[in-house]
mmCIF file of C-alpha atoms in Angstrom:
data_model
loop_
_atom_site.group_PDB
_atom_site.id
_atom_site.type_symbol
_atom_site.label_atom_id
_atom_site.label_comp_id
_atom_site.label_asym_id
_atom_site.label_seq_id
_atom_site.Cartn_x
_atom_site.Cartn_y
_atom_site.Cartn_z
ATOM 1 C CA UNK A 250 27.011 66.082 37.380
ATOM 2 C CA UNK A 251 23.719 67.566 36.307
ATOM 3 C CA UNK A 252 24.691 66.585 32.861
ATOM 4 C CA UNK A 253 25.707 62.953 34.035
ATOM 5 C CA UNK A 254 22.342 62.655 35.357
ATOM 6 C CA UNK A 255 20.399 64.210 32.798
ATOM 7 C CA UNK A 256 22.692 61.918 30.259
ATOM 8 C CA UNK A 257 21.629 58.929 32.484
ATOM 9 C CA UNK A 258 18.107 59.577 32.550
ATOM 10 C CA UNK A 259 18.084 60.216 28.561
ATOM 11 C CA UNK A 260 19.857 56.949 27.978
ATOM 12 C CA UNK A 261 17.292 55.059 30.174
ATOM 13 C CA UNK A 262 14.497 56.497 28.272
ATOM 14 C CA UNK A 263 15.795 55.671 25.036
ATOM 15 C CA UNK A 264 16.219 52.180 26.224
ATOM 16 C CA UNK A 265 12.901 51.832 27.556
ATOM 17 C CA UNK A 266 11.768 53.292 24.045
ATOM 18 C CA UNK A 267 13.801 50.767 22.017
ATOM 19 C CA UNK A 268 12.401 47.898 24.356
ATOM 20 C CA UNK A 269 8.748 49.365 23.727
ATOM 21 C CA UNK A 270 9.506 49.700 19.817
ATOM 22 C CA UNK A 271 10.997 45.816 19.651
ATOM 23 C CA UNK A 272 8.127 44.406 21.532
ATOM 24 C CA UNK A 273 5.577 46.238 19.074
ATOM 25 C CA UNK A 274 7.582 44.800 16.303
ATOM 26 C CA UNK A 275 7.158 41.224 17.535
ATOM 27 C CA UNK A 276 3.667 41.575 18.103
ATOM 28 C CA UNK A 277 2.888 42.928 14.634
ATOM 29 C CA UNK A 278 5.486 40.091 13.380
ATOM 30 C CA UNK A 279 3.085 37.643 15.166
ATOM 31 C CA UNK A 280 0.041 39.048 14.192
ATOM 32 C CA UNK A 281 1.365 38.755 10.517
ATOM 33 C CA UNK A 282 2.240 35.170 11.036
ATOM 34 C CA UNK A 283 -1.234 34.438 12.327
ATOM 35 C CA UNK A 284 -2.884 36.020 9.297
ATOM 36 C CA UNK A 285 -1.041 34.326 7.003
ATOM 37 C CA UNK A 286 -1.368 31.081 8.527
ATOM 38 C CA UNK A 287 -5.172 31.591 8.819
ATOM 39 C CA UNK A 288 -5.211 32.116 4.961
ATOM 40 C CA UNK A 289 -3.218 29.111 4.203
ATOM 41 C CA UNK A 290 -5.418 26.981 6.433
ATOM 42 C CA UNK A 291 -8.429 28.330 4.984
ATOM 43 C CA UNK A 292 -6.872 27.679 1.290
ATOM 44 C CA UNK A 293 -6.373 24.401 2.288
ATOM 45 C CA UNK A 294 -9.904 23.781 3.611
ATOM 46 C CA UNK A 295 -11.063 25.096 -0.002
ATOM 47 C CA UNK A 296 -8.978 22.438 -1.729
ATOM 48 C CA UNK A 297 -9.948 19.645 0.355
ATOM 49 C CA UNK A 298 -13.682 20.497 -0.083
ATOM 50 C CA UNK A 299 -13.214 21.098 -3.960
ATOM 51 C CA UNK A 300 -11.411 17.940 -4.416
ATOM 52 C CA UNK A 301 -14.112 15.936 -2.532
ATOM 53 C CA UNK A 302 -17.065 17.720 -4.422
ATOM 54 C CA UNK A 303 -15.258 16.368 -7.602
ATOM 55 C CA UNK A 304 -14.740 12.801 -6.582
ATOM 56 C CA UNK A 305 -18.186 12.625 -5.130
ATOM 57 C CA UNK A 306 -19.853 14.200 -8.458
ATOM 58 C CA UNK A 307 -17.483 11.655 -10.374
ATOM 59 C CA UNK A 308 -19.258 8.876 -8.366
ATOM 60 C CA UNK A 309 -22.706 10.302 -8.860
ATOM 61 C CA UNK A 310 -22.189 10.529 -12.453
ATOM 62 C CA UNK A 311 -20.618 6.683 -12.645
ATOM 63 C CA UNK A 312 -23.871 5.965 -11.023
ATOM 64 C CA UNK A 313 -26.059 7.632 -13.556
ATOM 65 C CA UNK A 314 -24.324 6.238 -16.440
ATOM 66 C CA UNK A 315 -24.539 2.584 -14.998
ATOM 67 C CA UNK A 316 -28.162 2.969 -14.207
ATOM 68 C CA UNK A 317 -28.711 4.059 -17.760
ATOM 69 C CA UNK A 318 -26.711 1.373 -18.840
ATOM 70 C CA UNK A 319 -28.756 -1.338 -17.118
ATOM 71 C CA UNK A 320 -31.625 -0.622 -19.411
ATOM 72 C CA UNK A 321 -29.420 -1.742 -22.087
ATOM 73 C CA UNK A 322 -29.680 0.078 -25.818
ATOM 74 C CA UNK A 323 -28.176 3.016 -24.551
ATOM 75 C CA UNK A 324 -25.032 2.591 -26.450
ATOM 76 C CA UNK A 325 -22.791 2.122 -23.118
ATOM 77 C CA UNK A 326 -20.368 -0.815 -22.674
ATOM 78 C CA UNK A 327 -21.675 -2.432 -19.865
ATOM 79 C CA UNK A 328 -17.880 -3.563 -18.909
ATOM 80 C CA UNK A 329 -16.621 -0.117 -19.231
ATOM 81 C CA UNK A 330 -19.626 1.292 -17.356
ATOM 82 C CA UNK A 331 -18.871 -1.028 -14.520
ATOM 83 C CA UNK A 332 -15.146 -0.324 -14.507
ATOM 84 C CA UNK A 333 -15.922 3.234 -14.425
ATOM 85 C CA UNK A 334 -18.344 2.560 -11.240
ATOM 86 C CA UNK A 335 -15.812 0.512 -9.608
ATOM 87 C CA UNK A 336 -13.007 3.230 -10.346
ATOM 88 C CA UNK A 337 -15.258 6.012 -8.956
ATOM 89 C CA UNK A 338 -16.190 4.041 -5.945
ATOM 90 C CA UNK A 339 -12.303 3.543 -5.059
ATOM 91 C CA UNK A 340 -11.843 7.399 -5.358
ATOM 92 C CA UNK A 341 -14.789 7.865 -2.827
ATOM 93 C CA UNK A 342 -13.304 4.917 -0.604
ATOM 94 C CA UNK A 343 -9.789 7.021 -0.668
ATOM 95 C CA UNK A 344 -11.318 10.246 -0.076
ATOM 96 C CA UNK A 345 -13.623 9.365 2.873
ATOM 97 C CA UNK A 346 -15.005 9.518 5.221
ATOM 98 C CA UNK A 347 -16.197 5.911 5.849
ATOM 99 C CA UNK A 348 -19.767 6.483 5.761
ATOM 100 C CA UNK A 349 -19.400 7.825 2.617
ATOM 101 C CA UNK A 350 -17.688 4.959 1.431
ATOM 102 C CA UNK A 351 -20.353 2.781 3.001
ATOM 103 C CA UNK A 352 -23.073 4.682 0.736
ATOM 104 C CA UNK A 353 -20.874 4.659 -2.349
ATOM 105 C CA UNK A 354 -21.212 0.853 -1.908
ATOM 106 C CA UNK A 355 -24.589 0.841 -1.452
ATOM 107 C CA UNK A 356 -25.213 2.664 -4.285
ATOM 108 C CA UNK A 357 -23.185 0.513 -6.511
ATOM 109 C CA UNK A 358 -24.632 -2.435 -5.371
ATOM 110 C CA UNK A 359 -27.983 -1.321 -6.107
ATOM 111 C CA UNK A 360 -27.121 -0.185 -9.647
ATOM 112 C CA UNK A 361 -25.683 -3.592 -10.061
ATOM 113 C CA UNK A 362 -28.560 -5.668 -8.797
ATOM 114 C CA UNK A 363 -30.837 -3.601 -11.247
ATOM 115 C CA UNK A 364 -29.032 -5.060 -13.971
ATOM 116 C CA UNK A 365 -30.434 -8.551 -12.642
ATOM 117 C CA UNK A 366 -33.818 -7.344 -11.901
ATOM 118 C CA UNK A 367 -36.396 -9.522 -14.064
ATOM 119 C CA UNK A 368 -39.977 -8.718 -13.911
ATOM 120 C CA UNK A 369 -41.876 -5.382 -13.673
ATOM 121 C CA UNK A 370 -42.112 -5.841 -9.897
ATOM 122 C CA UNK A 371 -38.411 -6.354 -9.278
ATOM 123 C CA UNK A 372 -37.267 -3.663 -11.756
ATOM 124 C CA UNK A 373 -39.528 -1.195 -9.974
ATOM 125 C CA UNK A 374 -38.134 -2.450 -6.960
ATOM 126 C CA UNK A 375 -34.819 -2.062 -7.951
ATOM 127 C CA UNK A 376 -35.179 1.485 -9.351
ATOM 128 C CA UNK A 377 -36.405 2.877 -5.982
ATOM 129 C CA UNK A 378 -33.633 1.484 -4.596
ATOM 130 C CA UNK A 379 -31.113 2.934 -6.800
ATOM 131 C CA UNK A 380 -33.237 6.211 -6.127
ATOM 132 C CA UNK A 381 -33.007 5.875 -2.255
ATOM 133 C CA UNK A 382 -29.173 4.856 -2.244
ATOM 134 C CA UNK A 383 -28.291 7.719 -4.207
ATOM 135 C CA UNK A 384 -30.303 10.297 -2.024
ATOM 136 C CA UNK A 385 -28.608 8.740 0.908
ATOM 137 C CA UNK A 386 -25.268 8.817 -1.125
ATOM 138 C CA UNK A 387 -25.965 13.006 -1.725
ATOM 139 C CA UNK A 388 -26.929 13.513 1.756
ATOM 140 C CA UNK A 389 -23.423 11.954 3.330
ATOM 141 C CA UNK A 390 -21.635 13.632 0.660
ATOM 142 C CA UNK A 391 -22.960 17.081 1.367
ATOM 143 C CA UNK A 392 -22.196 16.274 5.106
ATOM 144 C CA UNK A 393 -18.810 15.410 4.436
ATOM 145 C CA UNK A 394 -18.121 18.674 2.408
ATOM 146 C CA UNK A 395 -19.739 20.723 5.048
ATOM 147 C CA UNK A 396 -17.430 18.933 7.618
ATOM 148 C CA UNK A 397 -14.677 20.371 5.916
ATOM 149 C CA UNK A 398 -15.954 23.752 5.538
ATOM 150 C CA UNK A 399 -17.315 23.965 8.961
ATOM 151 C CA UNK A 400 -13.920 23.293 10.460
ATOM 152 C CA UNK A 401 -12.651 27.106 10.561
#
């Protein structure tokens, strides 16, 4: 009878050890899954941040090109420059957020108005307006990128 009792307790202890090992394995697997998910989320945020930076930088380059072309004599085809500016603005519209789309619209409009400014005072005001809306766009772009990077 003693060996049956000893066998029963040994079986019971072995069963508890197996259950504990299974629970530990599940916890370890869950921790690994959580780590992989966190890594994938961070990579996704980094790609989105990089994509936004590229779109915003391309828009700023198009604004600068249009600004130079507005003065003429720079060898820039005004139609091609306008098309690149419009295309870059569309990319900003798609990438968002809406506050940045509005800033891009204001910047594109200011550059367009710069081309039609006549007279020294009007040109100076138009140049100042381009600088102002460009700075506003840059601030909005920085905030949009920080929003993605801060969403950890």
